[in-house]
Each structure stands twice: as structure tokens, then as C-alpha cells.
Coordinates of C-alpha atoms in Angstrom, one line a residue:
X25 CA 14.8 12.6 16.1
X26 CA 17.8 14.8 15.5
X27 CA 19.7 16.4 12.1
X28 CA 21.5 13.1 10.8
X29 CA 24.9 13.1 8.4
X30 CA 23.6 10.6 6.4
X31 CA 20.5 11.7 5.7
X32 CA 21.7 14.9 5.2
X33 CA 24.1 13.4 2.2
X34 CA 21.4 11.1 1.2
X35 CA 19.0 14.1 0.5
X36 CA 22.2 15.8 -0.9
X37 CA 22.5 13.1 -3.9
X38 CA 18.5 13.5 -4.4
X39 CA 18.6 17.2 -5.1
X40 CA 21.6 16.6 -7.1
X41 CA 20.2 13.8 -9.3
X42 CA 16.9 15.9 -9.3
X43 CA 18.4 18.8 -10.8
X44 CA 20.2 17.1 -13.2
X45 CA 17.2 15.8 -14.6
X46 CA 15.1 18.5 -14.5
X47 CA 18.2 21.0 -16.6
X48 CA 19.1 18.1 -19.0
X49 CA 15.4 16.4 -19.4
X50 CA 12.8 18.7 -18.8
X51 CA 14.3 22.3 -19.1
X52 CA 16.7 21.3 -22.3
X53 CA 13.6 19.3 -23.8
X54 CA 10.6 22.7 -23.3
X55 CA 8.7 20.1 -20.7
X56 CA 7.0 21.3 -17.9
X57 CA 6.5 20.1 -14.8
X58 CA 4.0 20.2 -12.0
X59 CA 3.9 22.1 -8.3
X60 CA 6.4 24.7 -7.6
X61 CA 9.1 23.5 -10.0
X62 CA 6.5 23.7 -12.6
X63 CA 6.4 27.1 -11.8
X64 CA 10.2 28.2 -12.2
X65 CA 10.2 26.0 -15.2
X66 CA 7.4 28.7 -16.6
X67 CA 9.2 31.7 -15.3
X68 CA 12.2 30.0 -17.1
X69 CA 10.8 30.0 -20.4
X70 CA 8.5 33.4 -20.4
X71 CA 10.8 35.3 -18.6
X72 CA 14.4 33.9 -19.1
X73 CA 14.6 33.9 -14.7
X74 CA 17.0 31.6 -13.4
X75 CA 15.6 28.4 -12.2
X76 CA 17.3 28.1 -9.0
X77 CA 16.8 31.7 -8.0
X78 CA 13.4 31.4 -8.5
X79 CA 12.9 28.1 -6.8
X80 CA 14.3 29.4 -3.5
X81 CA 12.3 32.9 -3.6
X82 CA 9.0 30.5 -4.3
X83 CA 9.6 28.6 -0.9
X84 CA 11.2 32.1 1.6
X85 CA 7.2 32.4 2.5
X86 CA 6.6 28.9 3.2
X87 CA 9.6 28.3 5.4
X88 CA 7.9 30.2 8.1
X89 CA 4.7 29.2 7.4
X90 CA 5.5 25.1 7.6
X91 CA 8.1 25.1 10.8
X92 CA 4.8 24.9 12.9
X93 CA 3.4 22.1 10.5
X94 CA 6.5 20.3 9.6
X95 CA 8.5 20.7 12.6
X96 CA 12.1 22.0 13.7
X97 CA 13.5 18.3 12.1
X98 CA 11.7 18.5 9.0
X99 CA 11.6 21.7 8.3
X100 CA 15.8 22.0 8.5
X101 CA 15.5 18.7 6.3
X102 CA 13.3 20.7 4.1
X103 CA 15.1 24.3 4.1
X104 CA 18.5 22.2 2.9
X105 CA 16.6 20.7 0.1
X106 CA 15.1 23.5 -1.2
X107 CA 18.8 25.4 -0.9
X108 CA 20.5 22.4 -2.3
X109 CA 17.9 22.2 -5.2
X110 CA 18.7 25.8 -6.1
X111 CA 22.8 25.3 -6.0
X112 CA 22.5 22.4 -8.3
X113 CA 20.5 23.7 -10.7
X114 CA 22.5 26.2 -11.5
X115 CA 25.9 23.9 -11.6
X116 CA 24.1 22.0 -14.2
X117 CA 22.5 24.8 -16.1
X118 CA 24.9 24.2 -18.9
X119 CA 23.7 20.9 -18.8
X120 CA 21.0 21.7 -21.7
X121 CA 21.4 19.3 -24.8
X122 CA 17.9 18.8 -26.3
X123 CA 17.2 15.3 -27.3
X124 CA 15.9 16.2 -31.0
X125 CA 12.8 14.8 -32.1
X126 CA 12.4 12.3 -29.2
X127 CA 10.0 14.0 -26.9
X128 CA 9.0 10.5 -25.7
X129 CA 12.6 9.6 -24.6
X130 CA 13.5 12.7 -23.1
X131 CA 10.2 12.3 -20.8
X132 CA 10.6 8.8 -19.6
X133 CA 14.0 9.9 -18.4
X134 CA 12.9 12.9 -17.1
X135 CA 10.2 11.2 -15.0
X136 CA 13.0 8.7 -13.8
X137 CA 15.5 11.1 -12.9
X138 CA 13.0 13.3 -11.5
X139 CA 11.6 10.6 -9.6
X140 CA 14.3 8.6 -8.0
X141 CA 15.8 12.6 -6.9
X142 CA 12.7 13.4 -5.0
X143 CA 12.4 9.7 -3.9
X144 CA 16.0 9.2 -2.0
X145 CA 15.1 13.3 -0.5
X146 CA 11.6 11.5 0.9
X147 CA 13.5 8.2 1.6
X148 CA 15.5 10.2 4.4
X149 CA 13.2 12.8 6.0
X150 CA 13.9 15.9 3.4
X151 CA 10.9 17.3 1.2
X152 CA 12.3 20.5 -1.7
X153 CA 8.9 22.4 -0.2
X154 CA 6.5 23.5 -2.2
X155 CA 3.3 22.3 -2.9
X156 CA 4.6 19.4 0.0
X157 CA 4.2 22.1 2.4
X158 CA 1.1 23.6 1.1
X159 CA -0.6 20.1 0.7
X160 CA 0.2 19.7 5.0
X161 CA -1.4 22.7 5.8
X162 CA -4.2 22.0 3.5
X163 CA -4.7 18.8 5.0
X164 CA -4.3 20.8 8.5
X165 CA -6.9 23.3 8.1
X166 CA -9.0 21.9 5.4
X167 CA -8.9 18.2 5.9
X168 CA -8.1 17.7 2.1
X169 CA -6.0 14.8 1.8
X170 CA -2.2 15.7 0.3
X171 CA -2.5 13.5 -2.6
X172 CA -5.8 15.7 -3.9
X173 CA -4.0 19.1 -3.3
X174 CA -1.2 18.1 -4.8
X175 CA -3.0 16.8 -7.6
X176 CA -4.7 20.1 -8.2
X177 CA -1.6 21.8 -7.8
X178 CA 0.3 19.9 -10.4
X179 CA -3.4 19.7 -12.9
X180 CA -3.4 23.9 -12.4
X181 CA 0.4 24.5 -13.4
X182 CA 0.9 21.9 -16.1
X183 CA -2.6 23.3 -17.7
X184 CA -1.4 26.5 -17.6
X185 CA 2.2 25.6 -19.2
X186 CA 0.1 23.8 -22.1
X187 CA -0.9 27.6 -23.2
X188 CA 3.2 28.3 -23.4
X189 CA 4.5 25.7 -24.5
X190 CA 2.0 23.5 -27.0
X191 CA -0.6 20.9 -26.6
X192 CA 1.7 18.2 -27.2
X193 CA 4.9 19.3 -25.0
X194 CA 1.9 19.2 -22.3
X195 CA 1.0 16.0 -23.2
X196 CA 4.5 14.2 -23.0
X197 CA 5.0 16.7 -19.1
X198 CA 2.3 13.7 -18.0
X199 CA 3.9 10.9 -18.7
X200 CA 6.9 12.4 -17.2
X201 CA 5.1 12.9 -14.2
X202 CA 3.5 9.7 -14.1
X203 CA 6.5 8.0 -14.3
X204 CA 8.0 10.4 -12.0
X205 CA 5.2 9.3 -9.1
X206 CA 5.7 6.0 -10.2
X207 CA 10.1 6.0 -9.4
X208 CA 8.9 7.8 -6.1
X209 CA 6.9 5.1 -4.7
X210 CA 9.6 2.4 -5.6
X211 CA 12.6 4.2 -4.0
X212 CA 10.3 4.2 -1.4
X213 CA 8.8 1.2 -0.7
X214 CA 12.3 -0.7 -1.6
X215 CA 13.9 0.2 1.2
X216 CA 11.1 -1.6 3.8
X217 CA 9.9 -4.0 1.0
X218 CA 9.6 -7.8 2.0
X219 CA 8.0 -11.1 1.6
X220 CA 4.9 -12.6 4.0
X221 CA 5.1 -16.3 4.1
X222 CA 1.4 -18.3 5.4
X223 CA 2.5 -21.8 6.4
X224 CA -0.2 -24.7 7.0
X225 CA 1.9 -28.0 8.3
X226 CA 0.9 -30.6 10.8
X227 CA 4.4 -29.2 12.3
X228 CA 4.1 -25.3 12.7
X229 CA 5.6 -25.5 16.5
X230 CA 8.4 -26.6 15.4
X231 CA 8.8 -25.0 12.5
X232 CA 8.5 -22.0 14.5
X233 CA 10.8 -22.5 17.0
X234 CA 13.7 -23.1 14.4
X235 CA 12.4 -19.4 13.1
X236 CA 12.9 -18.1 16.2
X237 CA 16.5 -19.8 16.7
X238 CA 18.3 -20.1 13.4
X239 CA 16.7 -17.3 11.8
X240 CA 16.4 -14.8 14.5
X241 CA 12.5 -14.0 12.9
X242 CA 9.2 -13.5 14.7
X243 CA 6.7 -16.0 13.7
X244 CA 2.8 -16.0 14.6
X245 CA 0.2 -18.6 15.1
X246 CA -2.9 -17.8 13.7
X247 CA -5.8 -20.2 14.0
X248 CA -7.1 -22.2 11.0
X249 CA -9.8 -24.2 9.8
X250 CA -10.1 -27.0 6.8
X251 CA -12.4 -26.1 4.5
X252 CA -13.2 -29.7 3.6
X253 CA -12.2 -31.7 6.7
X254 CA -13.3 -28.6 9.3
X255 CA -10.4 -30.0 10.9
X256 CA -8.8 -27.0 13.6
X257 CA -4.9 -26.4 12.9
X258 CA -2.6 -23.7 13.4
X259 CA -1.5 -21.4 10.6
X260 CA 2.1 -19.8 10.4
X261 CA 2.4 -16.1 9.3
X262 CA 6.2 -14.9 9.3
X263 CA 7.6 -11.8 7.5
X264 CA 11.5 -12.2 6.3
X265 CA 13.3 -9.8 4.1
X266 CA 13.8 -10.8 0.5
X267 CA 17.2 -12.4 0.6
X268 CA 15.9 -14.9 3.4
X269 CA 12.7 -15.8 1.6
X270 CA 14.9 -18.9 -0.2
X271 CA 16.5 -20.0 3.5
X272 CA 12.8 -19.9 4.9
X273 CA 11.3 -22.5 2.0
X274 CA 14.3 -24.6 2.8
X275 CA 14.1 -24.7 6.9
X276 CA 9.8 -25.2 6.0
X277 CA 10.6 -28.2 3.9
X278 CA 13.5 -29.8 5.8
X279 CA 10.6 -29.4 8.7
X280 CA 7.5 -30.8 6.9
X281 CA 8.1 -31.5 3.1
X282 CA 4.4 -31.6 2.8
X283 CA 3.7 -28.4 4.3
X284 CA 1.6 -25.4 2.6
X285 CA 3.3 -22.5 2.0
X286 CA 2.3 -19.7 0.3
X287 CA 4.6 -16.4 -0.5
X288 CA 3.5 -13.2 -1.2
X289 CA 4.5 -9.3 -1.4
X290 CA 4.3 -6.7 1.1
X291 CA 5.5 -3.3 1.4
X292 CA 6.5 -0.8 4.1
X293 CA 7.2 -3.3 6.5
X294 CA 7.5 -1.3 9.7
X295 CA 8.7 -2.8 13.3
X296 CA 11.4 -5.2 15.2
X297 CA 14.0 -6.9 12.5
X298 CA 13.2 -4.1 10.0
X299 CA 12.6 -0.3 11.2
X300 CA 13.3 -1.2 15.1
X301 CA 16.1 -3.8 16.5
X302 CA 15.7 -5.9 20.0
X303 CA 16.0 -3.6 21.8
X304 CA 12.9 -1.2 20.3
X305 CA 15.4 1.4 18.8
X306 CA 15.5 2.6 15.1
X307 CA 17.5 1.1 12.5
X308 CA 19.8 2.9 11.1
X309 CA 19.7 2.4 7.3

């Protein structure tokens, strides 16, 4: 897959709303954070280094070092990040108001912020390097999963920040980063997110055949059994994005008023109608 505009832009606004969270939040606050930004956060406060400066001199070694790992896509995805990161934190360096006496507040927003940055940069293919690169060729070479090195990672430098700037400052960088992870898997997840729909009818042929013509959706018959009658009969399992969820209970009843249906969640929905059209090609969104 080649270097796209979009995503390119969309990783653009994520550095940009990442930045601004971390100056105004974190750095305006004395929060920490974990990973790599953790670290220019420290070299911030012991030092007095630029940020930004900093950030990109952290990730010069890793650039070569993940182009094997990431690949030429990636890692251009990733090199712009880590650039763009630097720019915009120093364009909003001025961007410092501490919010007094409300730690709290100032981390839930940090983590927020934070979170939904790094989450549209993932969304589209970008990382801001780091510990993301380290955590690939951990898993590469070690076979530690990313989640537990990064984890470490991020448990190492906010420890060590706790020694600079106090036990409770350390304490409110968690929930930041909690809520951080937290914004990160739903900018994620949102953008395949879905609802699953089992139907048990005396009708499920039909109703899947007007699935298949009026909704343009896939629909598949799995095979059922009563639990008090033992009686065989075919079940309906159909995926439908969320806004068709409401269309799908009306064309089930208009079918079989007496039909079964039950709705439930689901998340990264990958293939045809979502990540791939008709004609097995990727979706561009």
C-alpha cells in the first residue's frame, strides 16, 4: 500500500491535537508521561531541553533501526509523525497555562487529548516511534508481546519521573495514561465498530434473501437446535453497521413478527461491506 494524502493529513491533525495536549495538559500541569515522550517531558523539566528537539533526536537511532521491522510504508508514516510531533510542540509551547489546584482535571484532559492524538496517528497507518518501534523489535527478537514492553517501558519512565516531580504528580500521570489507552482503543475501534444480529424465525430464507436484495448485506445460515423441542432450524447471523441496525429489526419483523432476534456489539469488523467493497478492494475511509 502506498503513501496516502489523507492519511497523511489525518496523522497530521493527531500530532497536532497530541501536542497540544501534551504543552497545555501535561507539560503546563508538571505531569509526566510514559515511553519516549515521558522521557523529553523529564529532560524538559531537569534540564530546561526543548521538547520537540529532544523528541526527534530520541527517535534519529530508531529510524534506521525499524525500516526493516516496520517497512518503507510505515516507516515514512512513522518518520512524519515523529517530525510533525516535534513542529507542533514547539508552535504550542507557549501554550502553558497551568490549571491551579486541579491536578485531577488537568489529567483527565490530558489523557483525552493525548489519547484521541495518538489514536487518529494509529487510525491511519502513522506511529510518533518510540517505544512503538522498540516494542516490534522486542516482539521480533524476543517474542515479548508489544503490550508487555510497552508496559515496562511506560512503568520504568513514569517511576522514575515520580523521584522529580512528587509522589502525587506520579500518581495523577496514571490516570492520564489510563484514560489516554482508554481514548486510543475507542478512536480505534469506532471506525470498524458494528452490530451482530442472531435471528431464529420459521422464515430465515426469506428473510435472508431480502438482506441480500434490499440491504445489499451478507447473511449466514448457521444450524440450530431447540433446546426444549430438539427441533432442527436454521439460525441467521448478519453483521450491519450501526445506522442499519434499526432498518434490519424492521425488515426481520415485517418478515416474521414472531421471530428471535438478538443484537449485540462487535468491534473491528474487518471484510466485504466494511474494510473491502465487491469487488475485494479496500475502502477508502
Amino acid at each position: 500500500m502506498g503513501i496516502r494524502l489523507k492519511n497523511l493529513l489525518a496523522i497530521t491533525v493527531g500530532c497536532a491535537i497530541f501536542s497540544f495536549g501534551l504543552n497545555y495538559f501535561t507539560i503546563a500541569n508538571g505531569l509526566a508521561e510514559g515511553g519516549f515522550t515521558g522521557i523529553t517531558l523529564l529532560a524538559n523539566y531537569i534540564f530546561g531541553f526543548d521538547p520537540g528537539v529532544v523528541n526527534l533526536l530520541l527517535n534519529l537511532p530508531l529510524f534506521f533501526i525499524g525500516w526493516k521491522v516496520l517497512g518503507r510504508t510505515s516507516m515514512i508514516y512513522t518518520i512524519y509523525g515523529v517530525t510533525a510531533v516535534s513542529v507542533f510542540l514547539w508552535v504550542f509551547e507557549d501554550f502553558r497555562e497551568p490549571l491551579h489546584g486541579d491536578l485531577l482535571l488537568a489529567a483527565l484532559y490530558a489523557g483525552v487529548t493525548v489519547g484521541l492524538g495518538l489514536g487518529l496517528v494509529f487510525r491511519y497507518g502513522g506511529t510518533t516511534g518510540g517505544v512503538d518501534i522498540l516494542a516490534r523489535l522486542a516482539q521480533k527478537y524476543l517474542g515479548w508481546t508489544i503490550g508487555r514492553t510497552m508496559f515496562l517501558f511506560d512503568l520504568f519512565v513514569i517511576g522514575a519521573s515520580a523521584y522529580y516531580i512528587g509522589r502525587e504528580k506520579a500518581m495523577y500521570t496514571l490516570v492520564a495514561v489510563f484514560v489516554g489507552a482508554r481514548v486510543i482503543d475507542f478512536v480505534q475501534e469506532v471506525a470498524y465498530s458494528a452490530k451482530a444480529a442472531i435471528i431464529v424465525s420459521e422464515a430465515t430464507a426469506e428473510i435472508a434473501r431480502r438482506i441480500l436484495h434490499e440491504m445489499e448485506r451478507g447473511a449466514t445460515l448457521l444450524k440450530g437446535k431447540g433446546g426444549y423441542t430438539g427441533a432442527e432450524r436454521d439460525v441467521l447471523y448478519v453483521v450491519v453497521s450501526r445506522n442499519e441496525i434499526q432498518r434490519l429489526k424492521a425488515l426481520v419483523h415485517q418478515v416474521d413478527p414472531y421471530a428471535f432476534v438478538a443484537i449485540q456489539d462487535v468491534r473491528d469488523v474487518h471484510g466485504e461491506g466494511f474494510t473491502l467493497d465487491e469487488h475485494k478492494r479496500p475502502i477508502e475511509g
